[in-house]
XYZ file of C-alpha atoms in Angstrom:
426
model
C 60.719 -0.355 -72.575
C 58.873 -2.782 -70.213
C 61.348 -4.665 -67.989
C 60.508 -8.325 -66.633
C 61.000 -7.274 -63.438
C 57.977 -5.086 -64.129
C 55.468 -7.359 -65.033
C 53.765 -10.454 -62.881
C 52.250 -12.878 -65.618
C 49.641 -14.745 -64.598
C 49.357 -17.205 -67.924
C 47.901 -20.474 -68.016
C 50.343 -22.065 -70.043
C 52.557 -21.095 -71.827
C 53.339 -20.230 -68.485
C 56.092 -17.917 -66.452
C 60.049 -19.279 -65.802
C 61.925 -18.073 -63.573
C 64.263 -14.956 -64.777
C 67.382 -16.967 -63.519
C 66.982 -19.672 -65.971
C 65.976 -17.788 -68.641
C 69.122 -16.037 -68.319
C 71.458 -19.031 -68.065
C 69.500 -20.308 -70.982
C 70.112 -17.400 -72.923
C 74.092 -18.274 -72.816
C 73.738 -21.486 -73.348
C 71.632 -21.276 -76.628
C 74.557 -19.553 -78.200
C 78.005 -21.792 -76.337
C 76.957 -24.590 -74.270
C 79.625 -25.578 -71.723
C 82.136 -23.763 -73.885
C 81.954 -26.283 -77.018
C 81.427 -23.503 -79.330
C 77.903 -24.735 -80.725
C 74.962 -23.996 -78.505
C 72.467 -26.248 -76.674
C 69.989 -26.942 -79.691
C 72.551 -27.943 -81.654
C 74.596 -31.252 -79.761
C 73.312 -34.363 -80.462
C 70.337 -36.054 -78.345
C 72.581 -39.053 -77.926
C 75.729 -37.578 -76.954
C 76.816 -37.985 -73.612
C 75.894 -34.375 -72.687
C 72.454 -34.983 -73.416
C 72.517 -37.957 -71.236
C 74.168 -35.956 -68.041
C 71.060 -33.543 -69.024
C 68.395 -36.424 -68.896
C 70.089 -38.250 -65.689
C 70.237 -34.755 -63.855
C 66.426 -34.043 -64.809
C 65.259 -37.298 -63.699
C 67.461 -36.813 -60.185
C 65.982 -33.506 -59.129
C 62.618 -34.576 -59.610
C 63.176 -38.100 -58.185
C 64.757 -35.922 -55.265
C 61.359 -33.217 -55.090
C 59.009 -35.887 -55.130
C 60.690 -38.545 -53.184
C 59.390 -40.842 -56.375
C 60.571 -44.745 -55.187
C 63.225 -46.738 -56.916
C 60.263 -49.223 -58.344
C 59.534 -46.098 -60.709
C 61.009 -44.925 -63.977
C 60.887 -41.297 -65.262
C 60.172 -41.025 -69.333
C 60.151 -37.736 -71.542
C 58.189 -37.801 -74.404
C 56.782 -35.030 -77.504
C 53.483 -35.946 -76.492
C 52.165 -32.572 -74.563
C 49.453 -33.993 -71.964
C 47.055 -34.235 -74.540
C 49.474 -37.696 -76.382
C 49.364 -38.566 -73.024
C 45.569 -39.400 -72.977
C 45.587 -41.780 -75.866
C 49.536 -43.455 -74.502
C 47.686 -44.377 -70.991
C 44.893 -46.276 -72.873
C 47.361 -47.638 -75.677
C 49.788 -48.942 -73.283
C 47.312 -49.806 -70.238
C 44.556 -51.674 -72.356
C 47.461 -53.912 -74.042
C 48.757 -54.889 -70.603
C 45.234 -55.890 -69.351
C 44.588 -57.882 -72.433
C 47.410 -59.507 -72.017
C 46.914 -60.796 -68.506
C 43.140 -62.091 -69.766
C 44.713 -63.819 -72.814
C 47.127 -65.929 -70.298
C 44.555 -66.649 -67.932
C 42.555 -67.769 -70.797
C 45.532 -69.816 -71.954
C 45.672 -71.575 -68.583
C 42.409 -72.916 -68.889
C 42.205 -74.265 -72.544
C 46.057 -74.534 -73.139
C 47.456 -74.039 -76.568
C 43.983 -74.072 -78.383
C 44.743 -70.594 -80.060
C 41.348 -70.474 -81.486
C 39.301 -70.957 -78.723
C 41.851 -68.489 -76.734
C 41.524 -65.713 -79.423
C 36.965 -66.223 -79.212
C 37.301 -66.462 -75.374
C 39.266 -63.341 -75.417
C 37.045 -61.905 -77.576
C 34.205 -62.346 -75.452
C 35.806 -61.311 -72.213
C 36.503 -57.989 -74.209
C 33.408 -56.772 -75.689
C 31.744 -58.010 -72.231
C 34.252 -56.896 -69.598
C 36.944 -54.320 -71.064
C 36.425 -50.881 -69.338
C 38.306 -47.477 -68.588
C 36.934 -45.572 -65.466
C 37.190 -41.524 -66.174
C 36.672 -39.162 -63.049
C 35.340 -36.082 -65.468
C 35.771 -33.123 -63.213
C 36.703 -30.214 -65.792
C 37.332 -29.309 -69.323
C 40.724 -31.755 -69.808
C 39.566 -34.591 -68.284
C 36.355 -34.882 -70.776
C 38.376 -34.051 -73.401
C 40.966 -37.537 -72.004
C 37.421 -39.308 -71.682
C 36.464 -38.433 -75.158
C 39.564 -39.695 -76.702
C 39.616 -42.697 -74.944
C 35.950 -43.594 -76.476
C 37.228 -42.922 -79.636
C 40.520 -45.265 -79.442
C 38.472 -47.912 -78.088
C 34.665 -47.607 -78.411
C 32.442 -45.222 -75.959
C 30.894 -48.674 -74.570
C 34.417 -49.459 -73.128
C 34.278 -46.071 -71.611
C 32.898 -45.703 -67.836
C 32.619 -42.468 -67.079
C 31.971 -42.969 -63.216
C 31.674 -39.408 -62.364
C 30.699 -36.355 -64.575
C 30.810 -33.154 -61.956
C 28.742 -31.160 -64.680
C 25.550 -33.038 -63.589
C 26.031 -31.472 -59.802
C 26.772 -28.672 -60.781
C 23.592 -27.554 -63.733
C 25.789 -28.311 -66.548
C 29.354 -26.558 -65.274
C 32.653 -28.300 -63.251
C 32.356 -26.271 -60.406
C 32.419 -29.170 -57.589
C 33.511 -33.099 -57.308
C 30.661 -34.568 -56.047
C 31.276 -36.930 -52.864
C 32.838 -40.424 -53.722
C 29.845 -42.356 -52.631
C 28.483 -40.867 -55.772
C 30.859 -41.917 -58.106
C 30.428 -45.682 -60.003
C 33.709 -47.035 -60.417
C 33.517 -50.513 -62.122
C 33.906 -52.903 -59.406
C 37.106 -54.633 -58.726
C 36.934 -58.515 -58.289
C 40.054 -60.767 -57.730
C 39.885 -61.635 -61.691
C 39.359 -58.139 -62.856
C 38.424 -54.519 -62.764
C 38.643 -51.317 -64.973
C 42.324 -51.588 -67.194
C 42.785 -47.854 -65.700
C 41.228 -45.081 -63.768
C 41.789 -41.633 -64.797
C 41.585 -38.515 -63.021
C 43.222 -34.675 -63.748
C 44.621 -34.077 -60.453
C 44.215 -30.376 -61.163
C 41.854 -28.868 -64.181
C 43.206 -25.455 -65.924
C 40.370 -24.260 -67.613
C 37.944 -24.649 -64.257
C 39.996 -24.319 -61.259
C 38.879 -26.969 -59.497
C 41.655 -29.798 -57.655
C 41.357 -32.822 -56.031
C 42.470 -31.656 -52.461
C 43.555 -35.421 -52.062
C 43.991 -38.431 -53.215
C 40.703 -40.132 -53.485
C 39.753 -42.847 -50.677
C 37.992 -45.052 -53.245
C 40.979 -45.776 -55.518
C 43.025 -47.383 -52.578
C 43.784 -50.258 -51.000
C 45.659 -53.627 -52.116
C 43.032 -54.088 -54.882
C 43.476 -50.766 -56.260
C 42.880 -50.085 -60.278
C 46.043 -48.538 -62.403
C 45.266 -45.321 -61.538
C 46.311 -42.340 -64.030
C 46.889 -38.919 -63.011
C 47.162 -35.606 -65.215
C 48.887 -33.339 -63.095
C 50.228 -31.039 -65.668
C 49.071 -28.323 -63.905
C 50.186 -28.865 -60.710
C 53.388 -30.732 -61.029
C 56.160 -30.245 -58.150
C 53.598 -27.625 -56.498
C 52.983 -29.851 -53.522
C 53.920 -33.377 -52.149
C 52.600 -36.267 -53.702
C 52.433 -39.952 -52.535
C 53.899 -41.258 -55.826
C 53.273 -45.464 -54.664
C 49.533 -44.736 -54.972
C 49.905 -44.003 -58.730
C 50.618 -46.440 -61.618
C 50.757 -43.464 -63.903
C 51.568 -39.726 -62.887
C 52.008 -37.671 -66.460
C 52.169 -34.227 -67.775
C 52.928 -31.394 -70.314
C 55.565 -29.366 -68.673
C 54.564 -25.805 -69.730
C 52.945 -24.853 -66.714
C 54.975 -25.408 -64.109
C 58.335 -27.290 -65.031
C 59.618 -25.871 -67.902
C 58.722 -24.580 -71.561
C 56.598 -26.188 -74.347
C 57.587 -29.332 -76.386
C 57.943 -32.339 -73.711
C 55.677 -34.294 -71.221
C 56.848 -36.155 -68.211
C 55.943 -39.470 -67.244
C 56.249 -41.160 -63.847
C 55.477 -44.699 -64.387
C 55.618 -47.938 -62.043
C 58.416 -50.722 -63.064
C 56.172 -53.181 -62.928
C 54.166 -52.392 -65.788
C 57.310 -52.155 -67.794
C 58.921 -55.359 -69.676
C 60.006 -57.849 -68.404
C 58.414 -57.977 -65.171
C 55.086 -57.707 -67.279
C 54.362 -58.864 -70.950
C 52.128 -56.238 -73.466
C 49.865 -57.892 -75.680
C 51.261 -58.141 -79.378
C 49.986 -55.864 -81.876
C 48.890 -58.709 -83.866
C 46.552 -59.832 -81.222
C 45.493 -56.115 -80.700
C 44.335 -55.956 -83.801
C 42.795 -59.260 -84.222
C 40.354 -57.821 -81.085
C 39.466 -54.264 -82.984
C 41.457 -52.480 -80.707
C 43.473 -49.825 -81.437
C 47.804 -49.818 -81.784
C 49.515 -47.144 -80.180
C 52.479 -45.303 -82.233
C 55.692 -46.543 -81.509
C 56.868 -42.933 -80.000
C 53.857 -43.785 -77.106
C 55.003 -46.923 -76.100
C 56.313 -46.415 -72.545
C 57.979 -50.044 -73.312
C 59.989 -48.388 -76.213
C 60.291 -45.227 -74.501
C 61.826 -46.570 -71.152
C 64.093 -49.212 -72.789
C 65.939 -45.715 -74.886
C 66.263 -43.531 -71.896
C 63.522 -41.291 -73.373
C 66.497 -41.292 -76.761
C 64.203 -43.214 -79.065
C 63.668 -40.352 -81.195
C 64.971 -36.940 -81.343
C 64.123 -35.711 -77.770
C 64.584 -31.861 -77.560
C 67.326 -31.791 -75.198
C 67.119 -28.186 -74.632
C 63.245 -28.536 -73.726
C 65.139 -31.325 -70.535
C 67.681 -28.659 -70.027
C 65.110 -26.203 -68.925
C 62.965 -28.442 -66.653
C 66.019 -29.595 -64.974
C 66.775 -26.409 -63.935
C 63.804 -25.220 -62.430
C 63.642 -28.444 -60.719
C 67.137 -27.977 -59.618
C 66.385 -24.386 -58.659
C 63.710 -26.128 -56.577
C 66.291 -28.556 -54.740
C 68.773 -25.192 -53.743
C 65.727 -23.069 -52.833
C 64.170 -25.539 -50.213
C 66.649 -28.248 -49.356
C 65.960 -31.295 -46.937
C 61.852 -29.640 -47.194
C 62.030 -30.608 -50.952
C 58.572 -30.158 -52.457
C 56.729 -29.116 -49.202
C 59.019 -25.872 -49.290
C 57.182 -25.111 -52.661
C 53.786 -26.375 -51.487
C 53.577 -23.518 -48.676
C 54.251 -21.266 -50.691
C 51.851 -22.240 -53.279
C 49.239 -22.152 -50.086
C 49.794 -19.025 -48.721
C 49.538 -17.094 -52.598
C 46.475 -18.757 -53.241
C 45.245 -18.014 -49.305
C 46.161 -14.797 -49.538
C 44.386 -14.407 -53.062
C 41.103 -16.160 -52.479
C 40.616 -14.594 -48.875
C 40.766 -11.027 -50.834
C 38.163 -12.280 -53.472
C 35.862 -13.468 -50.736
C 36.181 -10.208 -48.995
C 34.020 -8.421 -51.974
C 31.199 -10.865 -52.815
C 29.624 -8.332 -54.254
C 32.361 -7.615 -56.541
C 33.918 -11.033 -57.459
C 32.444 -14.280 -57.125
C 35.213 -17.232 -57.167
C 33.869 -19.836 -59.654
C 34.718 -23.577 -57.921
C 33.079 -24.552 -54.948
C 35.527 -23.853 -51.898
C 36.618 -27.466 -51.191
C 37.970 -27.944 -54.555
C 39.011 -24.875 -55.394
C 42.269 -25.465 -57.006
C 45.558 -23.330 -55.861
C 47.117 -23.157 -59.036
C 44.207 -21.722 -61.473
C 42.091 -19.356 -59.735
C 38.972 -18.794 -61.299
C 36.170 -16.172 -60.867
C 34.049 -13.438 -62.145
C 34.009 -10.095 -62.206
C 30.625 -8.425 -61.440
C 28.826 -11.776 -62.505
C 30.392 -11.842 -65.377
C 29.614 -8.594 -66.783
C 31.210 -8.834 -70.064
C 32.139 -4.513 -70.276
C 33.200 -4.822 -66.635
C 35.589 -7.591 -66.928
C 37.139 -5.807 -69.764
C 37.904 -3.001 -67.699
C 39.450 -5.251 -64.378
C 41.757 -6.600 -67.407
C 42.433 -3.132 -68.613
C 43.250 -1.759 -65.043
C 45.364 -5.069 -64.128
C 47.732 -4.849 -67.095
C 48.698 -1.181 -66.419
C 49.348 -2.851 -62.829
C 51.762 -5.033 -64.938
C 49.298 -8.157 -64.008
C 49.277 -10.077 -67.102
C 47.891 -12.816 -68.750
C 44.776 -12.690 -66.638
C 41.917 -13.696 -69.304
C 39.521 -16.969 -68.451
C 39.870 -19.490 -70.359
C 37.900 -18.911 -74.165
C 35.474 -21.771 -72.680
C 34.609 -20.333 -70.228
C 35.464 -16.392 -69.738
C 35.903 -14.797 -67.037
C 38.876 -14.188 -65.143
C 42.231 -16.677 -64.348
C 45.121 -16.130 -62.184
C 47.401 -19.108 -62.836
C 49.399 -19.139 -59.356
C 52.342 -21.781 -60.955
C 55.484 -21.636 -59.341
C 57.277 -19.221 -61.368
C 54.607 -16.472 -60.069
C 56.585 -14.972 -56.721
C 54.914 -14.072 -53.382
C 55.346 -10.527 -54.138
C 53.152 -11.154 -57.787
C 50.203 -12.530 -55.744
C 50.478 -9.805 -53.246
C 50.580 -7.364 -56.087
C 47.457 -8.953 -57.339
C 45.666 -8.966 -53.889
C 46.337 -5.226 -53.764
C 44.866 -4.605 -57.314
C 41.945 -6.412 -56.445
C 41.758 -4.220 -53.152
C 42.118 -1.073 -55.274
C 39.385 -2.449 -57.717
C 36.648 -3.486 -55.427
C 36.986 -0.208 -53.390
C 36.969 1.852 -56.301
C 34.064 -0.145 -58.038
């Protein structure tokens, strides 16, 4: 029988939890705080499920120092809702603010508001999409199909750099972001903070997107949530599925500004949507809907909360005062320690990003150049190591060593001494 403690899984998503909370889980499941029905089975609106949701939210308000101007929303959405919410729920509030500045000018003329507005949205409407990997096409893809590819800027597409892979982000200065006037600018700019599939990260936040002008700016970090610190004021929008790093399948997190949350700001109607051909979000995306229920407007798997509260809250006990910077060295010095061993054997392995963006939490690279018999035979050799879960991406082959936070110091030294072992014996 193979024992957890025997195995280091190196998984993409679904991804590792720590033993601790799988164990507390386990008793839980079955009697939750002695009620004599288990965790699954009391009611999303009860008031356990709201000390659940209230404790979730704290721990990760705590770990990522997120300001009182934002709200915290869980939703069913997996990061992949989450691409067409940020254009349902952005694109209404920036229609919006063009209808009443139309209305300023020509007063209650509803016709000429409604062909004004028209205009100004064929001509002007447009989404900026930083596409530096496999999710964040897939975000700019769905965007062009909620609201029309023309609407779509795509002011960056890393495959062009890099003969037809995501292997780099190419320098800002390359990048055309629709320009921000004092009457306008993109509704939202979108970038995946970290990419899974290609292992490449934004090593910061980019220069271009700040300043008091700045666009809404969208960030999938479901991949690298709570691994490092994160200036949360330069976001309007911060989501993500939390299988990876936070918890188990079935929710998404979203950390989302006040202000562009009724009433300090007014979304356009869905009548009005619709009279401009664009597209109206499901009620169970509406961040309006969503905040103003505590994340209770449907049935929110409470147990799916449970969970990510207490690896957050595991978090909170293991580092303290250092919050999410304890995590963040940590997550350094395993992917250090990792990538220093693969660049040791260039003739063995060849990491896949370029080393500026190579991301900490997905390591990419390939075996041999990607010899197909070879690669086999590292995964072969790894799992009687007990280093699972090691198979690229079915994109993009290879090999993948998702370094999330459930993945202990001790796994990635394991790791760097199979890949020792390997390339000598090679």
């Amino acid at each position: 029988m193979v024992n957890r403690s025997d195995v280091h899984y190196w998984g993409a998503g679904p991804a590792p939890l720590p033993t601790a909370v799988l164990e507390k889980a386990s008793q839980v499941l079955l009697n939750y705080k002695d009620k004599g029905i288990g965790l699954c089975e009391i009611s999303h609106r009860s008031p356990d499920a709201n000390e659940i949701l209230a404790h979730a939210k704290q721990t990760l308000t705590y770990l990522l120092e997120i300001p009182d101007d934002y709200e915290i929303l869980f939703l069913q959405s997996g990061g992949s809702g989450e691409f067409s919410a940020t254009v349902y729920n952005l694109v209404a509030i920036w229609v919006e603010k063009k209808r009443a500045k139309i209305a300023e000018e020509v007063g209650d003329d509803k016709g000429e508001v409604l062909r004004r507005l028209r205009t100004v949205v064929d001509e002007e409407l447009k989404l900026d999409y930083l596409v530096t990997g496999s999710w964040s096409l897939k975000a700019s893809q769905e965007a062009a199909r909620l609201v029309g590819a023309k609407h779509v800027n795509v002011a960056v597409d890393a495959r062009k750099a890099g003969d037809g892979k995501f292997v780099d982000i190419p320098s800002e200065d390359k990048w055309t972001l629709t320009p921000r006037t004092s009457g306008g600018g993109p509704a939202l700019v979108y970038f995946c903070d970290n990419e899974t599939v290609d292992g490449v990260e934004f090593p910061a936040f980019p220069h271009s997107l700040e300043g008091d002008d700045a666009p809404l700016v969208c960030a999938d970090m479901s991949s690298n949530f709570i691994s490092r610190k994160v200036d949360v004021r330069k976001y309007a929008v911060i989501f993500g599925g939390a299988q990876k790093n936070i918890g188990n399948t079935g929710i998404a997190i979203v950390i989302i500004r006040k202000s562009l949350l009724p009433p300090a700001v007014t979304y356009a109607s869905a009548d009005l949507l619709r009279e401009l051909n664009l597209p109206v979000g499901p009620i169970v995306l509406d961040y309006p809907t969503i905040a103003k229920n505590n994340s209770l407007y449907n049935t929110l798997p409470i147990f799916d909360v449970w969970i990510a509260g207490q690896v957050m809250a595991g978090l909170v006990n293991t580092y303290g005062a250092k919050r999410i910077g304890g995590q963040e060295d940590i997550s350094n010095e395993k992917a250090r320690i990792i990538y220093e061993t693969l660049d040791k054997y260039p003739n063995v392995y060849r990491v896949v990003p370029g080393n500026a963006v190579r991301s900490r939490m997905n390591i990419c690279f390939r075996v041999h150049g990607g010899d197909a018999d070879k690669e086999k035979a590292f995964l072969a050799g790894a799992e009687k190591k007990g280093l699972l879960g090691l198979k690229g991406h079915r994109s993009v082959g290879g090999i993948r060593a998702s370094n999330y936070n459930a993945v202990s110091l001790e796994g990635a030294k394991t790791l760097v001494s199979y890949l020792e072992d390997y390339a000598n014996s090679a």
